[in-house]
XYZ file of C-alpha atoms in Angstrom:
228
model
C 46.243 -45.898 -11.167
C 47.545 -43.570 -8.457
C 45.975 -40.508 -6.890
C 49.407 -38.876 -6.985
C 51.355 -39.629 -10.115
C 55.003 -38.806 -10.398
C 55.175 -40.702 -13.645
C 56.900 -39.093 -16.604
C 55.896 -39.665 -20.218
C 57.759 -38.360 -23.276
C 55.747 -38.044 -26.513
C 57.680 -38.020 -29.789
C 55.874 -37.172 -33.025
C 56.329 -34.665 -35.847
C 52.577 -33.974 -36.057
C 51.698 -31.108 -33.657
C 47.975 -31.925 -33.520
C 48.700 -35.468 -32.341
C 51.035 -34.169 -29.636
C 48.463 -31.620 -28.482
C 45.715 -34.258 -28.298
C 47.884 -36.688 -26.328
C 49.234 -34.027 -23.964
C 45.705 -32.950 -23.040
C 44.608 -36.516 -22.414
C 47.654 -37.638 -20.417
C 47.868 -34.489 -18.312
C 44.181 -35.027 -17.585
C 45.229 -38.404 -16.153
C 47.788 -36.595 -13.932
C 50.900 -37.733 -15.780
C 53.910 -35.458 -16.206
C 54.302 -34.989 -19.959
C 56.924 -33.576 -22.303
C 57.038 -33.595 -26.084
C 59.655 -33.760 -28.801
C 59.102 -33.177 -32.547
C 61.886 -35.462 -33.795
C 64.280 -38.209 -32.789
C 67.287 -36.051 -31.975
C 65.206 -33.797 -29.720
C 63.745 -36.889 -28.078
C 67.154 -38.281 -27.113
C 68.148 -34.916 -25.646
C 64.843 -34.519 -23.783
C 65.016 -38.070 -22.400
C 68.461 -37.447 -20.909
C 67.069 -34.481 -18.960
C 63.492 -35.611 -18.274
C 64.227 -39.288 -17.470
C 60.820 -40.569 -18.639
C 59.304 -43.828 -17.480
C 57.529 -44.245 -20.837
C 58.292 -42.935 -24.322
C 55.517 -42.954 -26.931
C 57.487 -42.867 -30.161
C 56.341 -42.402 -33.756
C 58.202 -44.506 -36.330
C 57.918 -42.240 -39.377
C 59.703 -38.964 -38.668
C 62.012 -36.771 -40.746
C 65.716 -37.137 -40.025
C 66.280 -39.784 -37.365
C 63.404 -42.271 -37.574
C 61.726 -43.992 -34.657
C 63.799 -47.167 -34.965
C 67.127 -45.385 -34.543
C 65.649 -43.207 -31.804
C 64.453 -46.330 -29.967
C 67.900 -47.900 -30.233
C 69.572 -44.807 -28.753
C 66.996 -44.433 -25.974
C 67.415 -48.068 -24.936
C 71.186 -47.778 -25.142
C 71.121 -44.898 -22.668
C 68.448 -46.406 -20.402
C 67.302 -50.012 -20.705
C 64.612 -49.369 -18.077
C 62.581 -46.897 -20.137
C 59.430 -48.384 -21.689
C 59.062 -47.589 -25.395
C 55.703 -47.810 -27.167
C 56.106 -47.349 -30.914
C 53.415 -45.837 -33.116
C 53.249 -47.263 -36.641
C 51.197 -46.073 -39.597
C 50.515 -49.643 -40.712
C 50.460 -53.044 -39.083
C 53.494 -54.459 -40.894
C 54.998 -57.447 -39.107
C 58.468 -56.497 -40.364
C 58.228 -53.099 -38.660
C 56.931 -54.693 -35.475
C 59.729 -57.270 -35.346
C 62.361 -54.645 -36.154
C 61.112 -52.411 -33.346
C 61.007 -55.280 -30.841
C 64.530 -56.349 -31.752
C 65.725 -52.804 -31.110
C 64.180 -52.884 -27.635
C 60.653 -51.529 -28.115
C 58.257 -52.874 -25.485
C 54.978 -52.490 -27.356
C 53.507 -51.007 -30.512
C 50.267 -49.375 -31.549
C 48.917 -48.904 -35.059
C 47.613 -45.489 -36.158
C 44.855 -44.455 -35.960
C 44.323 -45.536 -32.355
C 41.997 -44.625 -29.518
C 43.306 -42.688 -26.532
C 41.827 -45.305 -24.187
C 43.872 -48.036 -25.866
C 47.083 -46.007 -25.626
C 46.331 -45.299 -21.960
C 45.830 -49.006 -21.308
C 49.135 -49.794 -23.035
C 50.963 -47.156 -20.984
C 49.517 -48.496 -17.738
C 50.403 -52.052 -18.731
C 54.016 -51.092 -19.407
C 54.256 -49.184 -16.127
C 52.970 -52.129 -14.112
C 55.252 -54.496 -15.972
C 58.473 -52.463 -15.861
C 58.020 -50.271 -12.783
C 56.099 -52.405 -10.262
C 57.745 -50.542 -7.370
C 55.605 -47.516 -8.304
C 52.513 -49.380 -7.211
C 51.320 -51.476 -4.351
C 48.594 -54.006 -4.878
C 46.401 -52.859 -7.758
C 42.686 -53.676 -7.966
C 41.207 -54.159 -11.440
C 37.639 -55.370 -11.525
C 37.426 -58.624 -9.537
C 41.208 -59.058 -9.697
C 44.010 -57.927 -7.432
C 47.563 -57.710 -8.838
C 50.604 -57.687 -6.589
C 53.714 -57.531 -8.746
C 56.095 -57.637 -5.831
C 54.669 -60.956 -4.679
C 53.837 -62.079 -8.255
C 50.385 -62.870 -6.980
C 46.940 -62.511 -8.527
C 43.713 -62.765 -6.586
C 40.250 -63.287 -8.022
C 37.379 -62.175 -5.809
C 39.944 -62.025 -2.969
C 41.034 -65.647 -3.464
C 44.700 -66.229 -4.344
C 45.090 -68.120 -7.620
C 47.642 -70.916 -7.830
C 49.447 -70.023 -11.054
C 52.583 -71.184 -12.812
C 55.036 -68.397 -13.804
C 53.743 -68.398 -17.393
C 50.101 -68.468 -16.282
C 50.819 -65.485 -14.047
C 52.430 -63.528 -16.901
C 49.616 -64.367 -19.307
C 46.736 -63.605 -16.955
C 48.406 -60.415 -15.781
C 48.904 -59.256 -19.375
C 45.268 -59.929 -20.236
C 43.975 -58.239 -17.070
C 45.929 -55.001 -17.477
C 44.761 -54.894 -21.106
C 41.148 -55.625 -20.173
C 38.600 -54.554 -22.735
C 41.143 -54.823 -25.560
C 41.030 -57.689 -28.064
C 44.423 -59.408 -27.958
C 45.436 -61.594 -30.890
C 47.404 -64.775 -30.314
C 50.439 -63.250 -32.045
C 50.322 -60.192 -29.793
C 50.026 -62.379 -26.705
C 52.959 -64.500 -27.865
C 55.094 -61.373 -28.370
C 54.226 -60.002 -24.926
C 54.358 -63.183 -22.838
C 56.639 -65.628 -24.663
C 58.786 -63.094 -26.575
C 59.020 -62.142 -30.252
C 61.575 -64.914 -30.947
C 59.317 -67.696 -29.618
C 59.566 -70.575 -32.078
C 56.574 -72.648 -30.975
C 52.972 -72.859 -32.156
C 50.276 -70.241 -31.538
C 48.087 -73.038 -30.131
C 50.056 -72.864 -26.886
C 48.006 -69.737 -26.092
C 44.805 -71.790 -26.287
C 46.246 -74.359 -23.887
C 47.142 -71.737 -21.286
C 43.851 -69.855 -21.692
C 41.988 -73.126 -21.087
C 43.987 -73.692 -17.907
C 43.303 -70.151 -16.683
C 39.586 -70.543 -17.304
C 39.594 -73.736 -15.230
C 41.350 -72.014 -12.331
C 38.979 -69.033 -12.525
C 35.878 -71.226 -12.738
C 35.119 -69.433 -16.010
C 33.147 -72.274 -17.616
C 30.965 -69.929 -19.663
C 33.917 -67.795 -20.812
C 32.476 -64.601 -19.365
C 35.794 -63.384 -17.949
C 38.120 -64.475 -20.747
C 36.077 -64.170 -23.909
C 36.999 -65.675 -27.249
C 36.518 -63.155 -30.059
C 36.130 -65.349 -33.105
C 38.840 -64.769 -35.682
C 40.489 -62.053 -33.579
C 41.738 -63.377 -30.246
C 40.775 -62.985 -26.594
C 39.400 -60.192 -24.419
C 39.097 -59.988 -20.637
C 35.809 -58.413 -19.530
C 34.917 -57.461 -15.970
C 31.205 -56.794 -16.484
């Protein structure tokens, strides 16, 4: 993302081998990283370290991830919280989102997916850290809320911008309709999932993506943006 990263990430998990694996990977990407083994330590570390992103395990002894998330958001609403869950339970996901979590990831997960989620949260919540970002054939300019495709500015509605931006920064990842609804429309959206299809169709028209090579439909799973 940047050749010089002054971006701080706090990792919170009670499993040392997971922390070690993530520290190696994120420091290799030039992020500043600290760790905490439990919720109480995480709240203390966050007050000193002032992280941009917290990667937070739900199941921990003592203070669990939900209460930790609530306290972190209470102290700093700007911090991006990505919660790690052992199972894809919708109740856990909704509870975390209601407490202020910005995203979630189900264990086991790939490092590349976590990295993509971190970068997506940074671009979404800290756009001032970046200028115009090039991703494949797209250019993202958060300050202007502008997306270009092959150097041509796309005429997008606010929702189209949010949706296309979300799919681009998560390129290569299959995004279900429910996940897209949570990220773009909000977890309390009361409408139908089919609205995603309507907006995807509109985006494909504006991109000239008649053969669905950019925004692919993954049958039974969702959508994936591919650059190749």
